[in-house]
mmCIF file of C-alpha atoms in Angstrom:
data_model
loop_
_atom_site.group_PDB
_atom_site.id
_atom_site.type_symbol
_atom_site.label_atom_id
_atom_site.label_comp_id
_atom_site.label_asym_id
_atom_site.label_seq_id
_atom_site.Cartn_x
_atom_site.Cartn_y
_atom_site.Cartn_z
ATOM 1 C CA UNK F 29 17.860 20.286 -5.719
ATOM 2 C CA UNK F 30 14.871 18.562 -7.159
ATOM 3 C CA UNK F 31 11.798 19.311 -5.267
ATOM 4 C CA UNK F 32 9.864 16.788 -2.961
ATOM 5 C CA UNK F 33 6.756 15.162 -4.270
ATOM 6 C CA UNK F 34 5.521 15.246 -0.453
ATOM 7 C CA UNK F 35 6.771 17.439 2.084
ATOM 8 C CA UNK F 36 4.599 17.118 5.628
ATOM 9 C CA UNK F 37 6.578 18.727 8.660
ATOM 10 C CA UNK F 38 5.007 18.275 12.190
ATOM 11 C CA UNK F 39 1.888 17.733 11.251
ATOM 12 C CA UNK F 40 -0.867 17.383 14.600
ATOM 13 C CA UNK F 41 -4.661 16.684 14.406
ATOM 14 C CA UNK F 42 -6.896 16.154 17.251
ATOM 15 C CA UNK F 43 -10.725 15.638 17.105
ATOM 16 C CA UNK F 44 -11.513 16.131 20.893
ATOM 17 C CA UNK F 45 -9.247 14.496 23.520
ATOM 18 C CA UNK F 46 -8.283 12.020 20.754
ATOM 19 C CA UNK F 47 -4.896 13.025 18.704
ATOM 20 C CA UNK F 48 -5.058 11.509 15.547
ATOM 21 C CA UNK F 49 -1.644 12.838 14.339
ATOM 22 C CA UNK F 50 1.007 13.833 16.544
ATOM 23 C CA UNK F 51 4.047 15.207 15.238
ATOM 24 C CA UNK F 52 4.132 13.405 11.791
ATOM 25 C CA UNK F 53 7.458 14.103 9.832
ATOM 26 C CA UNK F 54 7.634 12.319 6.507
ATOM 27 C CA UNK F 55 8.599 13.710 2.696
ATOM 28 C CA UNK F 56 8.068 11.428 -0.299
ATOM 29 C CA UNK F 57 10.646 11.874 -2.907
ATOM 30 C CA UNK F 58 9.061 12.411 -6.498
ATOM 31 C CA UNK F 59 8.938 9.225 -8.691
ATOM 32 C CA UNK F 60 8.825 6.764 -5.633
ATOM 33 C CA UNK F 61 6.417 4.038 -4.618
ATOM 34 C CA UNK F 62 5.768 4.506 -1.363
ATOM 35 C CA UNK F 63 3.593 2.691 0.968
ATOM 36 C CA UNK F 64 2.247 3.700 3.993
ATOM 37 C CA UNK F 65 1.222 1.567 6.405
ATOM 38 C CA UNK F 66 -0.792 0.660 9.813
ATOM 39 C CA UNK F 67 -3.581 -0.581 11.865
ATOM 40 C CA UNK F 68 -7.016 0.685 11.812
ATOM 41 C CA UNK F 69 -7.025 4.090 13.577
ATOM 42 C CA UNK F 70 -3.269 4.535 12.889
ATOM 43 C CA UNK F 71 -4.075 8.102 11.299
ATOM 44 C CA UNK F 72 -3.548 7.006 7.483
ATOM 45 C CA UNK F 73 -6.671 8.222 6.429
ATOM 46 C CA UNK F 74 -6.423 11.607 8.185
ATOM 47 C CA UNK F 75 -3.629 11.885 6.751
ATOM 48 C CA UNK F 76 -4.638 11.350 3.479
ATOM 49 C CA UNK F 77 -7.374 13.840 3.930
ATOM 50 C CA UNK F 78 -5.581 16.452 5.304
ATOM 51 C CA UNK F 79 -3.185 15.893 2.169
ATOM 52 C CA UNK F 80 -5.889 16.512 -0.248
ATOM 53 C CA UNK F 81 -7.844 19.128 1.429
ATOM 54 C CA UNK F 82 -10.699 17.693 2.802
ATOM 55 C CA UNK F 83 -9.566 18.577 6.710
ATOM 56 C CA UNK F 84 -6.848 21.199 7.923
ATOM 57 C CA UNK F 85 -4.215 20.014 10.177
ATOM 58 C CA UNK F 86 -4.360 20.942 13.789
ATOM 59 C CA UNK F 87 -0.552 22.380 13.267
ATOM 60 C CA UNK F 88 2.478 21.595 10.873
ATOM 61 C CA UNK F 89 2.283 22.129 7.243
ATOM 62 C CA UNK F 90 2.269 19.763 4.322
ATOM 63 C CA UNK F 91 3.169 20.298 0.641
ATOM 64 C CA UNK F 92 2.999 18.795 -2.929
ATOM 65 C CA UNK F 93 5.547 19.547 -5.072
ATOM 66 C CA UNK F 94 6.734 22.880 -3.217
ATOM 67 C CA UNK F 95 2.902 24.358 -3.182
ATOM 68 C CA UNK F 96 1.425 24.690 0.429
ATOM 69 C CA UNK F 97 -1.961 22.432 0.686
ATOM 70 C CA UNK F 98 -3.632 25.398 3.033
ATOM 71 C CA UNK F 99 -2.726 28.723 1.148
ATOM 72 C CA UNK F 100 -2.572 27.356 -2.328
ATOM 73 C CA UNK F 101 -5.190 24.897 -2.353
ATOM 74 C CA UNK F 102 -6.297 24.948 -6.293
ATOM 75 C CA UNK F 103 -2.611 24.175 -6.879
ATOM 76 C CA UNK F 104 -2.199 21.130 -5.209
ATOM 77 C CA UNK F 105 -5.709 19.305 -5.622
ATOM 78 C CA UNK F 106 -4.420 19.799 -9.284
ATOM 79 C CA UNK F 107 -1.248 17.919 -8.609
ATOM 80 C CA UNK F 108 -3.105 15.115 -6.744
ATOM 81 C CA UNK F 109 -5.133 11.793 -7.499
ATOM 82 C CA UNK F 110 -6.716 10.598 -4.874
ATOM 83 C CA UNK F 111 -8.627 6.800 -5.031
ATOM 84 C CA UNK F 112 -10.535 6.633 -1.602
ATOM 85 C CA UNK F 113 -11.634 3.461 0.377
ATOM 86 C CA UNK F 114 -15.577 4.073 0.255
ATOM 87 C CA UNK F 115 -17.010 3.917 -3.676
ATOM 88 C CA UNK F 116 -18.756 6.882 -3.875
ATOM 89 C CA UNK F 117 -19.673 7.922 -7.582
ATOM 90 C CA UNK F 118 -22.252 9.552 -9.276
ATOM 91 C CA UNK F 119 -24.605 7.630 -10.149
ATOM 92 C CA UNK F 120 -26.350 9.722 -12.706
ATOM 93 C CA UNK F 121 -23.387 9.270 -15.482
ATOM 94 C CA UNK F 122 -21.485 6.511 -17.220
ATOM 95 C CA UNK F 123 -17.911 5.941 -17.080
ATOM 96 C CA UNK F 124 -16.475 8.315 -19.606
ATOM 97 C CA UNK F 125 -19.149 11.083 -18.607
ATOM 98 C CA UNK F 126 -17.543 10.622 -15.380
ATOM 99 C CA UNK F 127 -14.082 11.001 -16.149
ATOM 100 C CA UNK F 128 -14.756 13.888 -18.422
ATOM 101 C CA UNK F 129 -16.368 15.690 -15.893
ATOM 102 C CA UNK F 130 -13.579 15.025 -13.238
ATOM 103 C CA UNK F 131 -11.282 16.437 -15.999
ATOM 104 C CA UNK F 132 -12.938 19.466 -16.016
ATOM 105 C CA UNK F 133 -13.026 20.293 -12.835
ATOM 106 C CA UNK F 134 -9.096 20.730 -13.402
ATOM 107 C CA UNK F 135 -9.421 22.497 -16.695
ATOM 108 C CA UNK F 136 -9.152 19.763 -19.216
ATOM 109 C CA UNK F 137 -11.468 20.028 -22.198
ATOM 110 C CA UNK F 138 -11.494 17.524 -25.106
ATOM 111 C CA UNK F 139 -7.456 17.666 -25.718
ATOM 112 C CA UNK F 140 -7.411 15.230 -22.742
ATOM 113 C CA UNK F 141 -9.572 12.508 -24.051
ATOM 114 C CA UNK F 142 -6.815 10.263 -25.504
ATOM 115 C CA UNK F 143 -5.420 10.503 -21.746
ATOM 116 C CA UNK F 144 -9.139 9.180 -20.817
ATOM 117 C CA UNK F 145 -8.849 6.696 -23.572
ATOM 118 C CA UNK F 146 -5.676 5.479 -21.821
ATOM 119 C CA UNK F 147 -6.717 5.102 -18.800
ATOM 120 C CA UNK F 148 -9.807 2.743 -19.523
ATOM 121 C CA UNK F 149 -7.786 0.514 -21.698
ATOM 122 C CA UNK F 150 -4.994 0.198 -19.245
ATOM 123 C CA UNK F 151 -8.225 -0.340 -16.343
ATOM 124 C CA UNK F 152 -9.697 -2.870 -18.337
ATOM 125 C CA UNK F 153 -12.940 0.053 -18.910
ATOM 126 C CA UNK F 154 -12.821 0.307 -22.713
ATOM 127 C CA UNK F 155 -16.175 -2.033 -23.152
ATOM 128 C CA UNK F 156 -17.784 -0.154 -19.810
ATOM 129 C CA UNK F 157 -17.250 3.303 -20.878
ATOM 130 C CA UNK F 158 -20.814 4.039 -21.121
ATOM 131 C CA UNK F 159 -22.272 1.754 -19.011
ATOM 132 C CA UNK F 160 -23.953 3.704 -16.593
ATOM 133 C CA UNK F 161 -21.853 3.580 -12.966
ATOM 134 C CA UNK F 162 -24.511 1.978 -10.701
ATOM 135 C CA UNK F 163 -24.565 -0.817 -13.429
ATOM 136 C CA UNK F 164 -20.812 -1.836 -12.789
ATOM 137 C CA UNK F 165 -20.255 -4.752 -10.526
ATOM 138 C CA UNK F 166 -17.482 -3.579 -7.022
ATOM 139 C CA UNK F 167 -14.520 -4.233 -8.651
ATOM 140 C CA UNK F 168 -15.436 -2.112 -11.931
ATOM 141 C CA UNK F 169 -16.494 0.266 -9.545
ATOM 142 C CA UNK F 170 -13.122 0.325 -7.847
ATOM 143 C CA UNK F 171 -11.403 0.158 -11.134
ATOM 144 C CA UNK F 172 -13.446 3.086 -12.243
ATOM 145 C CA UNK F 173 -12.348 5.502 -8.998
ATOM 146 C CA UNK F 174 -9.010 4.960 -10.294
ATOM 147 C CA UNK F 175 -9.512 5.984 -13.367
ATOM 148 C CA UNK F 176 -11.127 8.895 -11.941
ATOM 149 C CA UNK F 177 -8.040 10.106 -10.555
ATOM 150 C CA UNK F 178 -6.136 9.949 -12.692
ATOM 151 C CA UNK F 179 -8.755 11.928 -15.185
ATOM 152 C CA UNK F 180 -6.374 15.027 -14.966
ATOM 153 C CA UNK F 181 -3.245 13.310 -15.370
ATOM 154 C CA UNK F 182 -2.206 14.606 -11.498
ATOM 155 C CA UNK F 183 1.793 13.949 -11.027
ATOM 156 C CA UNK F 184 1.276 12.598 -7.664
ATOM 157 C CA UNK F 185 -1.523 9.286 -6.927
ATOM 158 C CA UNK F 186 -2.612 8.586 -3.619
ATOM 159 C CA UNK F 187 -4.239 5.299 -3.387
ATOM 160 C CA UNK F 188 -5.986 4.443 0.097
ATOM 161 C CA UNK F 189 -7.008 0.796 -0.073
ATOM 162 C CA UNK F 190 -7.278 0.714 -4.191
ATOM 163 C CA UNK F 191 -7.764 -3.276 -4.041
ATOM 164 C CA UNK F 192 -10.181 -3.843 -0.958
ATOM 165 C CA UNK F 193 -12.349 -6.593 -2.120
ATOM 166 C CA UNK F 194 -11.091 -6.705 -5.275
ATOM 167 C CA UNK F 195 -10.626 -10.561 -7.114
ATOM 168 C CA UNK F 196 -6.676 -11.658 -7.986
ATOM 169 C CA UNK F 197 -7.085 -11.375 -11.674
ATOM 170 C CA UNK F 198 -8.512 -7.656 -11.272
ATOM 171 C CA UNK F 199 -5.924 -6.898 -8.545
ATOM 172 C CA UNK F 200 -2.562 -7.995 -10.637
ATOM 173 C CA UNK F 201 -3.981 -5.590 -13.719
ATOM 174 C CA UNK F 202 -4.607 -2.950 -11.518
ATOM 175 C CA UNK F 203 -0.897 -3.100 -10.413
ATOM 176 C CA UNK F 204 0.399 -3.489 -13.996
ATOM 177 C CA UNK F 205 -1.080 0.031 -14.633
ATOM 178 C CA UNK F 206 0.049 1.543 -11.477
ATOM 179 C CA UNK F 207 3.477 0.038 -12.153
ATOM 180 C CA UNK F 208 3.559 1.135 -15.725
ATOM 181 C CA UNK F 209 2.528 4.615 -14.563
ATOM 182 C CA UNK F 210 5.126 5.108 -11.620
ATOM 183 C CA UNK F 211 8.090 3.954 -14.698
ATOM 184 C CA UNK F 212 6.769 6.561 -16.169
ATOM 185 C CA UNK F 213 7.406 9.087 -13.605
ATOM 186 C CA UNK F 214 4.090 9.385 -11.114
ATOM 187 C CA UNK F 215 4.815 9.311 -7.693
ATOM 188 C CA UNK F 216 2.550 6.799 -6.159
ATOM 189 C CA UNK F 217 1.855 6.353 -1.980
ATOM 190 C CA UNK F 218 -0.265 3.577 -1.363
ATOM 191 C CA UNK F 219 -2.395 2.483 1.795
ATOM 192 C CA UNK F 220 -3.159 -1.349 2.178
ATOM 193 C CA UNK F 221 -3.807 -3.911 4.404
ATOM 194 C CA UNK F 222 -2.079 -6.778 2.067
ATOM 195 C CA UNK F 223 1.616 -6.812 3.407
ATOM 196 C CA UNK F 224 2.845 -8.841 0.488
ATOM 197 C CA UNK F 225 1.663 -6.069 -2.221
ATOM 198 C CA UNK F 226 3.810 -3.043 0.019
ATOM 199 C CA UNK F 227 6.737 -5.544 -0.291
ATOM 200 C CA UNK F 228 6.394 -6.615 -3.923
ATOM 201 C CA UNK F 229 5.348 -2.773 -4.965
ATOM 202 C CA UNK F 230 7.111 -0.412 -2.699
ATOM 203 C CA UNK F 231 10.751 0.661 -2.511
ATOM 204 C CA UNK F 232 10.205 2.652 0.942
ATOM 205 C CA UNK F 233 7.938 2.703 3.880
ATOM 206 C CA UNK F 234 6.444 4.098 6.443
ATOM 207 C CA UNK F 235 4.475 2.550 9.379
ATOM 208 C CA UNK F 236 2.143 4.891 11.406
ATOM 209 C CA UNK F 237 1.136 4.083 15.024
ATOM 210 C CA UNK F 238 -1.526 6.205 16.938
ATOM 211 C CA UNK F 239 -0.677 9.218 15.220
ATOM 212 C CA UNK F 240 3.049 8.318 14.805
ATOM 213 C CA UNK F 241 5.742 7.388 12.602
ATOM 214 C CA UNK F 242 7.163 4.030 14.318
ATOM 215 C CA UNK F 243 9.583 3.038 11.425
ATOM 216 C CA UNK F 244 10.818 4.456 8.300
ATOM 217 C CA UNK F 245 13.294 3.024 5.611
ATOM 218 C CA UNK F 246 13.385 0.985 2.479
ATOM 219 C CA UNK F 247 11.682 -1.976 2.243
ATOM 220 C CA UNK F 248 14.468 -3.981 1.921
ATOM 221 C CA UNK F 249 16.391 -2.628 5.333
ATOM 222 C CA UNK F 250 12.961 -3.146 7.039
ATOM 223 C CA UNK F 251 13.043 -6.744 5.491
ATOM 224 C CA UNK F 252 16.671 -7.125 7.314
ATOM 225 C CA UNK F 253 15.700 -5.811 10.359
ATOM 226 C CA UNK F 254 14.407 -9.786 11.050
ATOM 227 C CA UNK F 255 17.401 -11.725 10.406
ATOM 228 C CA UNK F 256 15.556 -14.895 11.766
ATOM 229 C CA UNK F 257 14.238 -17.539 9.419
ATOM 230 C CA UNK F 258 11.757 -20.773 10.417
ATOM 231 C CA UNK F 259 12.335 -24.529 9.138
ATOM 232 C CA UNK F 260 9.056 -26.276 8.622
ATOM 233 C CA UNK F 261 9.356 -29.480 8.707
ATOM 234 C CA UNK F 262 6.711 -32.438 7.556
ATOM 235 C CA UNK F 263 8.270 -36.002 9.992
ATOM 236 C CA UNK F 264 7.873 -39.268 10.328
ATOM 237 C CA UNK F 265 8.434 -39.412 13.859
ATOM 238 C CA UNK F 266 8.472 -37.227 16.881
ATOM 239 C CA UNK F 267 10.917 -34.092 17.072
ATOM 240 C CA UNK F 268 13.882 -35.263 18.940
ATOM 241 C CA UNK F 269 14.860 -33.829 21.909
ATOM 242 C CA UNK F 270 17.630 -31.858 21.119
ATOM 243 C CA UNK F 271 15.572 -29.765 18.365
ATOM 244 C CA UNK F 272 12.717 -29.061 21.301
ATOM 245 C CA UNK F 273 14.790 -25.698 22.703
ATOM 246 C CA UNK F 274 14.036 -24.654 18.261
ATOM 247 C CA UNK F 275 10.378 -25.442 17.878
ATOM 248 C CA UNK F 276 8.216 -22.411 17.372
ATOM 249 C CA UNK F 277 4.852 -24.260 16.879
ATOM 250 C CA UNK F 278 3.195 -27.401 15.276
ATOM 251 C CA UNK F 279 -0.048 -26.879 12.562
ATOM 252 C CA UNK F 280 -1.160 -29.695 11.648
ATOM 253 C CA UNK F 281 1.581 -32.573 10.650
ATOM 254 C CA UNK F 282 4.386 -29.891 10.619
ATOM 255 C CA UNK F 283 6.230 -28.261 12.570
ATOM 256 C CA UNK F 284 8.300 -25.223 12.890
ATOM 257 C CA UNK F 285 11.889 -24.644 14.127
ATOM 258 C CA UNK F 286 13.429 -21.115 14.525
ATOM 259 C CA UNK F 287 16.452 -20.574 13.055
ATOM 260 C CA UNK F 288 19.084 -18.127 13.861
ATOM 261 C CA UNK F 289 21.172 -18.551 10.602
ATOM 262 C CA UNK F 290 20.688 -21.262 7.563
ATOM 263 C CA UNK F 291 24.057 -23.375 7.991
ATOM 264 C CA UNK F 292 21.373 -24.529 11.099
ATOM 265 C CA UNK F 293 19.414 -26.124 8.138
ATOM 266 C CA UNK F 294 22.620 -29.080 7.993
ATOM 267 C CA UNK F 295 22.808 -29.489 12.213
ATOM 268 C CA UNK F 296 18.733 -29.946 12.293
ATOM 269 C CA UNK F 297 19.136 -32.668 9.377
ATOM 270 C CA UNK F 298 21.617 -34.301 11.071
ATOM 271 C CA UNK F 299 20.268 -34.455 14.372
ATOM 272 C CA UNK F 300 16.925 -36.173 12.211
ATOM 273 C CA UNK F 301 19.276 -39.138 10.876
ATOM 274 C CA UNK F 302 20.597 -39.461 14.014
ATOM 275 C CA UNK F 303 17.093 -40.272 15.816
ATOM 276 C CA UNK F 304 15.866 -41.566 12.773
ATOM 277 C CA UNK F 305 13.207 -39.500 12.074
ATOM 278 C CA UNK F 306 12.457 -39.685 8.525
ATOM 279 C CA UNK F 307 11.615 -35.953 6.440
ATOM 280 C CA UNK F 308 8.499 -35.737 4.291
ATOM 281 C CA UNK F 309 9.132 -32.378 3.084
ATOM 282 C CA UNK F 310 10.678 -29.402 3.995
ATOM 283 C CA UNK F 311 10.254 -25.311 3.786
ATOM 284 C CA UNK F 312 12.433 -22.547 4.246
ATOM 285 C CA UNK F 313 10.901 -19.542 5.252
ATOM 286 C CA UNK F 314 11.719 -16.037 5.403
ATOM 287 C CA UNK F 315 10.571 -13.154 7.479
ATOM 288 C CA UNK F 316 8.083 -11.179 5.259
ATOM 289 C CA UNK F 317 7.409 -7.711 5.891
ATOM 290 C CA UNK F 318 4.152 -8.873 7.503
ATOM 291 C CA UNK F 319 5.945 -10.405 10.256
ATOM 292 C CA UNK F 320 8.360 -6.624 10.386
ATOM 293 C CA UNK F 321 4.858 -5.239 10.872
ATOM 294 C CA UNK F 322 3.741 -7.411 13.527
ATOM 295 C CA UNK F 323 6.849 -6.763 15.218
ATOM 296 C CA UNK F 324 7.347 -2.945 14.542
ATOM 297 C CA UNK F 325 3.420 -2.890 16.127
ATOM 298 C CA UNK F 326 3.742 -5.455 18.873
ATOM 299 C CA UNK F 327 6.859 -3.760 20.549
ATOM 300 C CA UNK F 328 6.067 0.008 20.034
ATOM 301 C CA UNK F 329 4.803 1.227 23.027
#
């Protein structure tokens, strides 16, 4: 039986009279791409902390690849990467000083350097590698945290907001790497506020609400959990009336009509002829897991 990358079993953390975590089940199979996800003050970063050592939990215990994150501590900081939200670097060295001296910490002398070498090609650091860190612009910076990381080659990558801030360009190379990396076996769990990289990244998630797991599953089952799809619709005319009990909203010159299943599409067309209302264009449009998100959040108590 192969080992979970993450194992955390009724996990609790209060600070005060608030509880940050209560009761958090979740394991993360080794090799997935797992996103987890929720509002500010959902309890993903204390989470995240707790994971890598930084807090102890109230209760519960969580694991990396079998080894306890309390009793064997050295262990699993070994087995983790962790990119954080806030850039925080040292601003005395340049890049590959950096990430030599993050390899260290873990034991890794000079064998590890083509692993380094790696890494800032695949970041798009080769050229920055000893440009000194407070001369990098934010998005170097954020590029260089991940390389950080991953300095010691960890198994297991936790990235907690990797591309806040960061251009599109910057952003689609970052997830090339990442990709590239998880094919090869790394077990990524990624934080993020952009809905459409979870979808496009992640095979599985998990959506955390006050302190709780409100919905877990693959991406694809959460995708199905909204079967309903919206027309929008560009007219010549008014909406007749007979499409008014379908309209979800106007923006601008279009408007939207819910629709319960796509042979709709041919009834709403018709109906147009009919009152002679001529279409301009026309857009199918799918629930996204955005809108499973808004939902998930909106009717959790």
């Amino acid at each position: 039986m192969t080992i979970p990358a993450i194992k955390i079993e009724q996990v609790h953390k209060s600070f005060g009279k608030l509880d940050a975590l209560r009761g958090v089940d979740l394991q993360i199979e080794q090799g997935e791409f797992f996103a987890l996800l929720g509002p500010n003050g959902a309890g993903k970063s204390t989470l995240i902390n707790i994971l890598a050592g930084l807090m102890r939990p109230g209760s519960g215990h969580l694991s990396v690849l079998g080894h306890d994150v309390v009793t064997d501590y050295r262990k699993t900081r070994r087995l983790l990467g962790v990119v954080p939200q806030e850039l925080v670097f040292d601003p005395f060295f340049n890049v590959r000083e950096m990430l030599r001296f993050q390899a260290g910490y873990f034991g890794c002398g000079p064998e590890n350097d083509p692993w380094i070498d790696e890494v800032l090609e695949g970041l798009g650091l080769t050229d920055k590698a000893y440009s000194n860190m407070r001369s990098l612009s934010g998005g170097m910076k954020r590029r260089a945290l991940i390389a950080q990381a991953l300095a010691h080659k960890p198994p297991v990558l936790v990235l907690d907001e990797p591309t806040a801030g960061v251009d599109v360009e910057v952003r689609q190379m970052l997830w090339a790497f990442i990709n590239r990396l998880n094919k090869a076996g790394t077990t990524i769990i990624l934080t993020t506020h952009y809905m459409e990289e979870a979808q496009t990244l992640c095979s599985r998630v998990a959506m955390l609400k006050q302190g709780e797991i409100v919905a877990l599953d693959s991406t694809r089952n959460l995708l199905n959990r909204l079967q309903t799809k919206q027309l929008r619709l560009k007219l010549q005319g008014a909406l007749p009336a007979s499409l008014l009990p379908l309209k979800r909203g106007e923006s601008g010159d279009y408007v939207t009509l819910n629709l319960a299943a796509t042979t709709e599409v041919e009834y709403i067309l018709a109906e147009l002829r009919a009152a002679n209302v001529a279409v301009e264009d026309l857009q199918l449009i799918e629930a996204d897991l955005e809108d499973v998100f808004l939902d998930i959040m909106g009717h959790q108590p």
